[in-house]
Amino acid sequence: MNHHVATDLPLDLQYFERDGLPRHGLPGSAYTSDAFWARETSTLFPRGWTFVGFAHELDRPGDVRPVAVGGRPVLLVRGEDGALKAFHNVCRHRCLKLVDKPGNRGRLLKCPYHAWAYDLNGRLRSTPYFGGSEHHEQEGFDRSEHGLVPIRTGVWHDWIFVNLSGDAEAFDDFVAPLARHLDGVDFSKLQVVGVIDLGVIETNWKFLMENFIEPYHVQFVHATTTDQPLTDHYTVVDGRCLGSAIDVADDHHKKDESANTLAVSSRYLTLFPNFVFGRYFPDQLGVHENTPIGPGQTRQRRAIYTTNDQPLGNDDADALMALWRDVHREDHEICERLQEGRKSDIADGGGVLSPHWENSVRRFQEFVVEAVS
Ligand code: FES
Ligand SMILES: [Fe+2]
C-alpha cells in the first residue's frame, strides 16, 4: 500500500510507519481520542459499506429500525413493495430524529413534533397547518423537495449495509472477497436461531474487529470454551476480507459436541470496516453487528444461523446462545482492557504485531489509515 498519508491526520504514525519486522500497531489515540473518532465518522464510515442490521428483523411492510452509522441517525424501512430501504432518520421540518424505536409503523412515518408524515418511500405526504391555522400548504414550499433523504443500500442474504456517501464500490464487488471463502454454504437453507444482545462494550470498535481476526489469543482467552490448537490456525488476508481460519481433522466426529465447544473447523472472516462473519463447520454461521457509538464504546449483537434442514430444538438453541455469550464475554474483557491500556503514553508506539499471527490485524489497521486519509 501507499504509506504516504495525509499530514493532517490527528495521529502520530512515526512508529506505525517504521519499516522492519515486527511492525508496530496504531498509536493509542486511534482508539481513545475524540479527534480521531470525529475523523472516522466523517470519512471511514460514510465512505464505505457499513454493516447496519439483520433483514429478518424487518419482515413486514412498515417495519422500521433506527440504527447509527458513525453516530449519524439512519432509518431502515421495509417498503410496501417488500424492498429494504434506508433514509437519513431526520424529519425535514426541524430535523428531529424521526424514528426512535424499532417496530411496525404501518404506511406512514409520522413525526411526533408537528405531525409531518412520510410514506414508506420517504415521500412527504402531509404538513398539517404549515401555512397557517387553515392551510396545510405554504407558498414557496414544495413537499416533493422535502422527502426523507435516501441512502444507498445493499442487502446480502440477511445482512444490510449502507453507504452514506453514495460512491463506494459496487455492492457485489464489496461482498465478493468474503463470498469466495464460503464455498459449500447453502444459503437457501439459512435459518435464524436467535439474536443475542451483548449490550454496550466499553471498547473502541476496532478492538472488537482486530480481536476477531487474529487466532493468536484463542488458546489463551478461550481455553475452556474452545478446543482449537494454535498450530492448526492460519490467517486470511484477501483484499477487504480479513480474518483467520482453522481446519480440524475430523469435524464429523466432533459434531455431537458442537453445541458445547467450538472444536470444529471454523472461518473467522470480516469485510472492512465492520462486518463480522463466523462459519463453524458443518453448518453454523454467526454474524456480529458492531455499532460504534463513540471512541470508547461499541454496541454489539450477534445473530446465530444454521444452514441445514434441521431446526434446533429449544434446548440446543439455548445451549448454543449460552456458549456464545461465554465466548463473547471472554473477548469483551480483553477488549475493554485493550482500551484501558491504550490510555497510557506507553501505547503511543502501538505495541508490536506478530508477522505470523497478526498480519491480518496489521492489514486492518492499514485500511483504517487509508480510509481516514
Ligand atoms: S420536526 Fe418533524 S414535524 Fe416538526
Ligand atoms: Fe476471541
CSV table of C-alpha atoms and ligand atoms in Angstrom, one decimal:
chain,number,residue,atom,x,y,z
A,1,MET,CA,0.0,0.0,0.0
A,2,ASN,CA,0.9,3.6,-0.3
A,3,HIS,CA,2.4,4.7,3.0
A,4,HIS,CA,2.3,8.4,2.2
A,5,VAL,CA,-0.6,9.5,4.3
A,6,ALA,CA,-2.2,12.9,4.7
A,7,THR,CA,-0.1,15.0,7.2
A,8,ASP,CA,-3.2,16.5,8.7
A,9,LEU,CA,-4.2,13.2,10.4
A,10,PRO,CA,-4.9,13.6,14.1
A,11,LEU,CA,-2.4,10.7,14.7
A,12,ASP,CA,1.3,10.3,15.1
A,13,LEU,CA,2.3,7.5,12.8
A,14,GLN,CA,6.0,7.5,13.3
A,15,TYR,CA,6.0,4.0,14.9
A,16,PHE,CA,3.3,2.6,12.7
A,17,GLU,CA,5.2,3.5,9.5
A,18,ARG,CA,8.6,2.3,10.8
A,19,ASP,CA,10.0,-0.4,8.5
A,20,GLY,CA,11.3,-3.8,9.6
A,21,LEU,CA,9.6,-6.6,11.5
A,22,PRO,CA,7.7,-6.9,13.6
A,23,ARG,CA,5.5,-3.9,12.6
A,24,HIS,CA,4.0,-1.6,15.2
A,25,GLY,CA,0.3,-1.1,15.7
A,26,LEU,CA,-1.7,2.1,15.6
A,27,PRO,CA,-1.0,4.5,18.3
A,28,GLY,CA,-3.3,4.6,21.4
A,29,SER,CA,-5.0,7.8,20.2
A,30,ALA,CA,-6.5,6.0,17.2
A,31,TYR,CA,-8.7,4.2,19.8
A,32,THR,CA,-9.1,6.8,22.5
A,33,SER,CA,-9.2,10.3,21.0
A,34,ASP,CA,-12.3,12.3,20.1
A,35,ALA,CA,-10.4,13.9,17.2
A,36,PHE,CA,-9.7,10.5,15.6
A,37,TRP,CA,-13.3,9.4,16.2
A,38,ALA,CA,-14.5,12.6,14.6
A,39,ARG,CA,-12.3,11.8,11.6
A,40,GLU,CA,-13.6,8.2,11.3
A,41,THR,CA,-17.2,9.4,11.5
A,42,SER,CA,-16.7,11.9,8.7
A,43,THR,CA,-14.6,9.6,6.4
A,44,LEU,CA,-14.3,5.9,7.1
A,45,PHE,CA,-17.9,5.1,8.0
A,46,PRO,CA,-19.8,7.2,5.4
A,47,ARG,CA,-17.5,6.3,2.5
A,48,GLY,CA,-17.6,2.6,2.9
A,49,TRP,CA,-20.2,-0.1,3.1
A,50,THR,CA,-21.1,-0.1,6.7
A,51,PHE,CA,-23.0,-3.1,8.2
A,52,VAL,CA,-26.1,-2.0,10.0
A,53,GLY,CA,-28.5,-4.8,10.6
A,54,PHE,CA,-30.4,-8.1,10.0
A,55,ALA,CA,-33.0,-8.1,7.3
A,56,HIS,CA,-35.1,-10.7,9.1
A,57,GLU,CA,-35.8,-8.1,11.8
A,58,LEU,CA,-37.7,-6.0,9.2
A,59,ASP,CA,-40.1,-8.7,7.9
A,60,ARG,CA,-43.3,-6.9,7.1
A,61,PRO,CA,-44.0,-3.7,5.2
A,62,GLY,CA,-43.9,-0.8,7.6
A,63,ASP,CA,-41.3,-2.4,9.8
A,64,VAL,CA,-38.7,0.2,10.8
A,65,ARG,CA,-35.4,0.1,12.7
A,66,PRO,CA,-33.4,3.1,13.7
A,67,VAL,CA,-29.6,2.5,13.5
A,68,ALA,CA,-26.5,4.6,13.6
A,69,VAL,CA,-23.6,4.9,11.2
A,70,GLY,CA,-20.6,6.6,12.8
A,71,GLY,CA,-23.0,8.4,15.2
A,72,ARG,CA,-25.3,9.5,12.4
A,73,PRO,CA,-29.0,8.6,12.7
A,74,VAL,CA,-30.1,6.2,9.9
A,75,LEU,CA,-33.5,4.6,9.4
A,76,LEU,CA,-34.1,1.1,7.9
A,77,VAL,CA,-37.6,0.6,6.4
A,78,ARG,CA,-39.3,-2.4,4.8
A,79,GLY,CA,-41.3,-0.8,2.0
A,80,GLU,CA,-44.8,-1.8,0.7
A,81,ASP,CA,-43.0,-3.3,-2.3
A,82,GLY,CA,-41.1,-5.6,0.0
A,83,ALA,CA,-37.8,-3.8,-0.6
A,84,LEU,CA,-35.5,-2.7,2.2
A,85,LYS,CA,-34.7,1.0,2.1
A,86,ALA,CA,-32.6,3.3,4.2
A,87,PHE,CA,-33.0,7.0,4.8
A,88,HIS,CA,-31.4,9.6,7.0
A,89,ASN,CA,-33.5,9.3,10.1
A,90,VAL,CA,-34.2,13.1,10.2
A,91,CYS,CA,-37.5,14.9,9.8
A,92,ARG,CA,-37.2,17.6,7.0
A,93,HIS,CA,-39.1,20.2,9.1
A,94,ARG,CA,-36.9,20.9,12.1
A,95,CYS,CA,-34.5,17.9,11.7
A,96,LEU,CA,-35.9,15.9,14.7
A,97,LYS,CA,-34.7,12.3,14.8
A,98,LEU,CA,-37.8,10.8,13.1
A,99,VAL,CA,-38.0,7.2,14.5
A,100,ASP,CA,-36.5,6.3,17.9
A,101,LYS,CA,-37.6,2.7,18.3
A,102,PRO,CA,-37.9,-0.4,16.1
A,103,GLY,CA,-41.4,-1.6,15.3
A,104,ASN,CA,-44.2,-1.5,12.7
A,105,ARG,CA,-45.4,1.9,11.7
A,106,GLY,CA,-48.0,1.0,9.2
A,107,ARG,CA,-48.0,3.0,6.0
A,108,LEU,CA,-46.9,6.4,7.3
A,109,LEU,CA,-43.9,7.6,9.3
A,110,LYS,CA,-45.3,10.5,11.4
A,111,CYS,CA,-43.0,12.9,13.2
A,112,PRO,CA,-44.0,13.4,16.8
A,113,TYR,CA,-43.1,17.0,16.9
A,114,HIS,CA,-45.5,18.7,14.4
A,115,ALA,CA,-47.0,15.6,12.7
A,116,TRP,CA,-45.4,15.8,9.3
A,117,ALA,CA,-45.9,12.4,7.7
A,118,TYR,CA,-43.9,10.5,5.2
A,119,ASP,CA,-44.8,7.3,3.3
A,120,LEU,CA,-42.6,4.2,3.2
A,121,ASN,CA,-40.9,5.6,0.1
A,122,GLY,CA,-39.9,8.6,2.0
A,123,ARG,CA,-42.2,11.0,0.2
A,124,LEU,CA,-43.6,13.8,2.4
A,125,ARG,CA,-47.4,13.3,2.4
A,126,SER,CA,-48.7,15.8,4.9
A,127,THR,CA,-47.6,19.0,6.6
A,128,PRO,CA,-50.5,19.9,8.9
A,129,TYR,CA,-51.1,23.7,9.3
A,130,PHE,CA,-47.7,24.6,8.0
A,131,GLY,CA,-49.2,27.6,6.1
A,132,GLY,CA,-51.5,28.8,9.0
A,133,SER,CA,-54.4,27.6,11.0
A,134,GLU,CA,-56.4,26.8,7.9
A,135,HIS,CA,-53.6,26.0,5.4
A,136,HIS,CA,-51.5,22.9,5.1
A,137,GLU,CA,-49.7,24.3,2.1
A,138,GLN,CA,-47.3,27.1,2.1
A,139,GLU,CA,-46.4,29.2,-0.9
A,140,GLY,CA,-42.8,28.7,-1.9
A,141,PHE,CA,-42.7,25.3,-0.2
A,142,ASP,CA,-42.8,22.1,-2.3
A,143,ARG,CA,-43.4,18.9,-0.5
A,144,SER,CA,-41.8,16.9,-3.2
A,145,GLU,CA,-38.5,18.5,-2.4
A,146,HIS,CA,-38.7,17.7,1.3
A,147,GLY,CA,-39.0,13.9,1.4
A,148,LEU,CA,-36.7,11.8,3.6
A,149,VAL,CA,-33.2,11.6,2.1
A,150,PRO,CA,-32.5,8.1,0.8
A,151,ILE,CA,-29.2,6.3,1.5
A,152,ARG,CA,-27.6,3.7,-0.8
A,153,THR,CA,-28.4,0.3,0.5
A,154,GLY,CA,-27.1,-3.3,-0.2
A,155,VAL,CA,-28.6,-6.5,1.1
A,156,TRP,CA,-26.7,-9.8,1.1
A,157,HIS,CA,-28.8,-12.7,2.4
A,158,ASP,CA,-29.8,-11.5,5.9
A,159,TRP,CA,-27.3,-8.6,6.1
A,160,ILE,CA,-28.0,-5.0,5.4
A,161,PHE,CA,-25.3,-2.5,4.5
A,162,VAL,CA,-25.5,1.2,3.8
A,163,ASN,CA,-23.1,3.6,2.0
A,164,LEU,CA,-23.8,7.2,3.1
A,165,SER,CA,-21.5,8.9,0.6
A,166,GLY,CA,-23.2,7.0,-2.3
A,167,ASP,CA,-19.9,6.5,-4.1
A,168,ALA,CA,-18.4,3.3,-2.6
A,169,GLU,CA,-17.6,0.4,-4.9
A,170,ALA,CA,-20.4,-1.7,-6.4
A,171,PHE,CA,-22.1,-3.7,-3.6
A,172,ASP,CA,-21.4,-7.1,-5.3
A,173,ASP,CA,-17.7,-6.2,-5.7
A,174,PHE,CA,-17.6,-5.3,-2.0
A,175,VAL,CA,-19.1,-8.7,-0.9
A,176,ALA,CA,-17.1,-10.8,-3.4
A,177,PRO,CA,-13.9,-11.3,-1.4
A,178,LEU,CA,-15.9,-12.8,1.5
A,179,ALA,CA,-18.3,-14.7,-0.6
A,180,ARG,CA,-15.5,-16.6,-2.3
A,181,HIS,CA,-14.4,-18.1,1.0
A,182,LEU,CA,-17.8,-19.6,1.6
A,183,ASP,CA,-17.9,-22.5,-0.8
A,184,GLY,CA,-20.4,-25.1,0.4
A,185,VAL,CA,-22.6,-22.8,2.5
A,186,ASP,CA,-26.2,-23.5,1.4
A,187,PHE,CA,-27.7,-20.0,1.9
A,188,SER,CA,-31.0,-21.3,0.6
A,189,LYS,CA,-31.3,-23.1,4.0
A,190,LEU,CA,-30.3,-20.2,6.1
A,191,GLN,CA,-32.4,-20.2,9.3
A,192,VAL,CA,-32.1,-17.8,12.2
A,193,VAL,CA,-31.5,-19.5,15.6
A,194,GLY,CA,-31.6,-16.2,17.5
A,195,VAL,CA,-30.1,-12.8,18.1
A,196,ILE,CA,-28.1,-12.1,21.3
A,197,ASP,CA,-27.9,-8.6,22.5
A,198,LEU,CA,-24.5,-8.2,24.1
A,199,GLY,CA,-25.0,-4.6,25.1
A,200,VAL,CA,-22.5,-1.8,25.2
A,201,ILE,CA,-18.9,-2.9,25.4
A,202,GLU,CA,-16.5,-0.3,26.8
A,203,THR,CA,-14.1,-0.5,23.9
A,204,ASN,CA,-13.3,1.0,20.6
A,205,TRP,CA,-15.0,-0.8,17.7
A,206,LYS,CA,-11.6,-1.5,16.1
A,207,PHE,CA,-10.5,-3.7,19.1
A,208,LEU,CA,-13.5,-6.0,18.5
A,209,MET,CA,-12.6,-6.3,14.9
A,210,GLU,CA,-8.9,-6.9,15.5
A,211,ASN,CA,-9.6,-9.4,18.2
A,212,PHE,CA,-11.9,-11.4,15.9
A,213,ILE,CA,-9.4,-11.7,13.0
A,214,GLU,CA,-6.3,-12.9,14.9
A,215,PRO,CA,-6.1,-16.5,16.0
A,216,TYR,CA,-3.2,-15.9,18.4
A,217,HIS,CA,-5.4,-15.3,21.5
A,218,VAL,CA,-7.8,-18.2,21.1
A,219,GLN,CA,-5.9,-20.9,23.0
A,220,PHE,CA,-5.3,-18.5,25.9
A,221,VAL,CA,-8.5,-16.5,26.2
A,222,HIS,CA,-10.9,-19.3,25.2
A,223,ALA,CA,-9.2,-22.2,26.8
A,224,THR,CA,-12.5,-23.5,28.3
A,225,THR,CA,-14.9,-22.7,25.6
A,226,THR,CA,-12.9,-23.8,22.6
A,227,ASP,CA,-10.6,-26.6,21.7
A,228,GLN,CA,-8.7,-25.2,18.8
A,229,PRO,CA,-5.0,-25.8,18.8
A,230,LEU,CA,-2.9,-22.8,17.7
A,231,THR,CA,-0.9,-24.8,15.2
A,232,ASP,CA,-3.9,-25.5,13.1
A,233,HIS,CA,-4.9,-21.9,12.6
A,234,TYR,CA,-3.9,-19.6,9.8
A,235,THR,CA,-4.7,-16.0,8.9
A,236,VAL,CA,-6.7,-14.8,5.9
A,237,VAL,CA,-5.7,-11.6,4.2
A,238,ASP,CA,-7.6,-11.4,0.9
A,239,GLY,CA,-8.4,-7.9,-0.2
A,240,ARG,CA,-11.1,-6.4,2.1
A,241,CYS,CA,-11.7,-9.9,3.6
A,242,LEU,CA,-9.5,-10.3,6.7
A,243,GLY,CA,-9.6,-13.0,9.3
A,244,SER,CA,-8.4,-16.3,10.4
A,245,ALA,CA,-9.3,-20.0,9.9
A,246,ILE,CA,-8.8,-23.4,11.4
A,247,ASP,CA,-9.2,-26.8,9.8
A,248,VAL,CA,-9.8,-29.5,12.3
A,249,ALA,CA,-9.2,-33.0,11.1
A,250,ASP,CA,-12.4,-34.7,11.9
A,251,ASP,CA,-15.5,-32.4,12.1
A,252,HIS,CA,-17.9,-35.3,11.8
A,253,HIS,CA,-16.6,-36.9,15.0
A,254,LYS,CA,-16.9,-33.5,16.8
A,255,LYS,CA,-20.4,-32.7,15.5
A,256,ASP,CA,-22.2,-34.1,18.6
A,257,GLU,CA,-20.2,-31.8,20.9
A,258,SER,CA,-20.5,-28.7,18.8
A,259,ALA,CA,-23.2,-27.2,21.0
A,260,ASN,CA,-20.8,-27.2,23.9
A,261,THR,CA,-17.4,-26.3,22.5
A,262,LEU,CA,-16.0,-24.8,19.3
A,263,ALA,CA,-13.8,-27.8,18.4
A,264,VAL,CA,-14.7,-27.6,14.8
A,265,SER,CA,-13.3,-26.2,11.6
A,266,SER,CA,-14.0,-22.5,11.5
A,267,ARG,CA,-13.7,-19.4,9.5
A,268,TYR,CA,-13.5,-16.0,11.3
A,269,LEU,CA,-13.8,-13.5,8.4
A,270,THR,CA,-14.6,-9.8,8.1
A,271,LEU,CA,-15.3,-7.3,5.5
A,272,PHE,CA,-13.8,-3.9,6.2
A,273,PRO,CA,-14.9,-1.9,8.1
A,274,ASN,CA,-17.3,-3.6,10.4
A,275,PHE,CA,-18.9,-6.8,9.0
A,276,VAL,CA,-18.0,-9.9,11.1
A,277,PHE,CA,-18.9,-13.4,9.8
A,278,GLY,CA,-18.2,-16.7,11.5
A,279,ARG,CA,-18.6,-20.1,9.9
A,280,TYR,CA,-18.5,-23.1,12.1
A,281,PHE,CA,-18.5,-26.4,10.3
A,282,PRO,CA,-20.6,-28.2,9.4
A,283,ASP,CA,-23.5,-25.8,9.3
A,284,GLN,CA,-23.5,-23.0,11.8
A,285,LEU,CA,-23.0,-19.3,11.0
A,286,GLY,CA,-22.7,-16.2,13.2
A,287,VAL,CA,-22.7,-12.6,12.3
A,288,HIS,CA,-21.8,-9.7,14.7
A,289,GLU,CA,-23.4,-6.4,14.5
A,290,ASN,CA,-20.9,-4.0,15.9
A,291,THR,CA,-22.2,-0.4,16.2
A,292,PRO,CA,-19.6,2.1,17.1
A,293,ILE,CA,-21.1,4.8,19.3
A,294,GLY,CA,-18.0,6.7,20.4
A,295,PRO,CA,-14.3,6.3,20.7
A,296,GLY,CA,-14.6,4.1,23.8
A,297,GLN,CA,-18.0,2.4,23.3
A,298,THR,CA,-19.4,-0.2,20.9
A,299,ARG,CA,-22.8,-1.8,21.0
A,300,GLN,CA,-22.7,-5.5,19.9
A,301,ARG,CA,-25.3,-8.1,18.9
A,302,ARG,CA,-24.8,-11.5,17.4
A,303,ALA,CA,-27.1,-13.4,15.1
A,304,ILE,CA,-26.8,-17.2,15.0
A,305,TYR,CA,-27.8,-19.2,12.0
A,306,THR,CA,-27.9,-22.8,10.8
A,307,THR,CA,-27.7,-23.8,7.1
A,308,ASN,CA,-29.3,-27.3,7.3
A,309,ASP,CA,-32.8,-28.5,7.2
A,310,GLN,CA,-33.0,-29.5,10.9
A,311,PRO,CA,-34.2,-26.6,13.1
A,312,LEU,CA,-32.6,-26.7,16.5
A,313,GLY,CA,-34.7,-27.7,19.4
A,314,ASN,CA,-35.2,-25.1,22.2
A,315,ASP,CA,-32.6,-26.8,24.5
A,316,ASP,CA,-30.0,-26.9,21.8
A,317,ALA,CA,-30.7,-23.3,20.8
A,318,ASP,CA,-30.4,-22.2,24.4
A,319,ALA,CA,-27.1,-24.1,24.8
A,320,LEU,CA,-25.7,-22.5,21.7
A,321,MET,CA,-26.7,-19.0,22.8
A,322,ALA,CA,-25.2,-19.7,26.3
A,323,LEU,CA,-21.9,-20.8,24.7
A,324,TRP,CA,-21.7,-17.7,22.6
A,325,ARG,CA,-22.4,-15.4,25.5
A,326,ASP,CA,-19.5,-17.0,27.3
A,327,VAL,CA,-17.2,-16.7,24.3
A,328,HIS,CA,-18.1,-13.1,23.8
A,329,ARG,CA,-17.7,-12.3,27.5
A,330,GLU,CA,-14.1,-13.6,27.3
A,331,ASP,CA,-13.4,-11.4,24.3
A,332,HIS,CA,-15.1,-8.3,25.8
A,333,GLU,CA,-13.0,-8.5,29.0
A,334,ILE,CA,-9.9,-8.5,26.8
A,335,CYS,CA,-11.1,-5.7,24.5
A,336,GLU,CA,-12.0,-3.5,27.5
A,337,ARG,CA,-8.5,-4.0,28.9
A,338,LEU,CA,-7.0,-3.1,25.5
A,339,GLN,CA,-9.0,0.2,25.7
A,340,GLU,CA,-7.6,0.9,29.2
A,341,GLY,CA,-4.1,0.1,28.1
A,342,ARG,CA,-4.3,2.5,25.2
A,343,LYS,CA,-4.8,5.4,27.6
A,344,SER,CA,-1.2,5.1,28.7
A,345,ASP,CA,1.6,7.0,26.9
A,346,ILE,CA,3.3,3.7,26.5
A,347,ALA,CA,0.7,2.9,23.9
A,348,ASP,CA,1.9,5.7,21.6
A,349,GLY,CA,4.1,3.1,19.9
A,350,GLY,CA,1.1,0.9,19.2
A,351,GLY,CA,2.7,-2.3,20.6
A,352,VAL,CA,4.1,-4.9,18.1
A,353,LEU,CA,2.3,-7.3,15.9
A,354,SER,CA,3.3,-10.9,15.2
A,355,PRO,CA,4.1,-11.1,11.5
A,356,HIS,CA,2.8,-14.7,11.5
A,357,TRP,CA,-0.4,-14.4,13.6
A,358,GLU,CA,-1.3,-10.7,13.4
A,359,ASN,CA,-0.7,-9.8,9.7
A,360,SER,CA,-4.5,-9.6,9.4
A,361,VAL,CA,-4.5,-7.0,12.2
A,362,ARG,CA,-1.8,-5.0,10.5
A,363,ARG,CA,-3.7,-5.0,7.3
A,364,PHE,CA,-6.9,-3.9,9.1
A,365,GLN,CA,-5.0,-1.0,10.6
A,366,GLU,CA,-3.6,0.0,7.2
A,367,PHE,CA,-7.2,0.0,5.9
A,368,VAL,CA,-8.1,2.3,8.7
A,369,VAL,CA,-5.3,4.7,7.9
A,370,GLU,CA,-6.2,4.7,4.2
A,371,ALA,CA,-9.9,5.3,5.0
A,372,VAL,CA,-9.3,8.3,7.1
A,373,SER,CA,-6.6,9.9,4.9
B,1,FES,S1,-39.7,18.5,13.4
B,1,FES,FE1,-40.8,16.9,12.4
B,1,FES,S2,-42.7,17.8,12.1
B,1,FES,FE2,-41.6,19.4,13.0
B,2,FE,FE,-11.8,-14.4,20.8
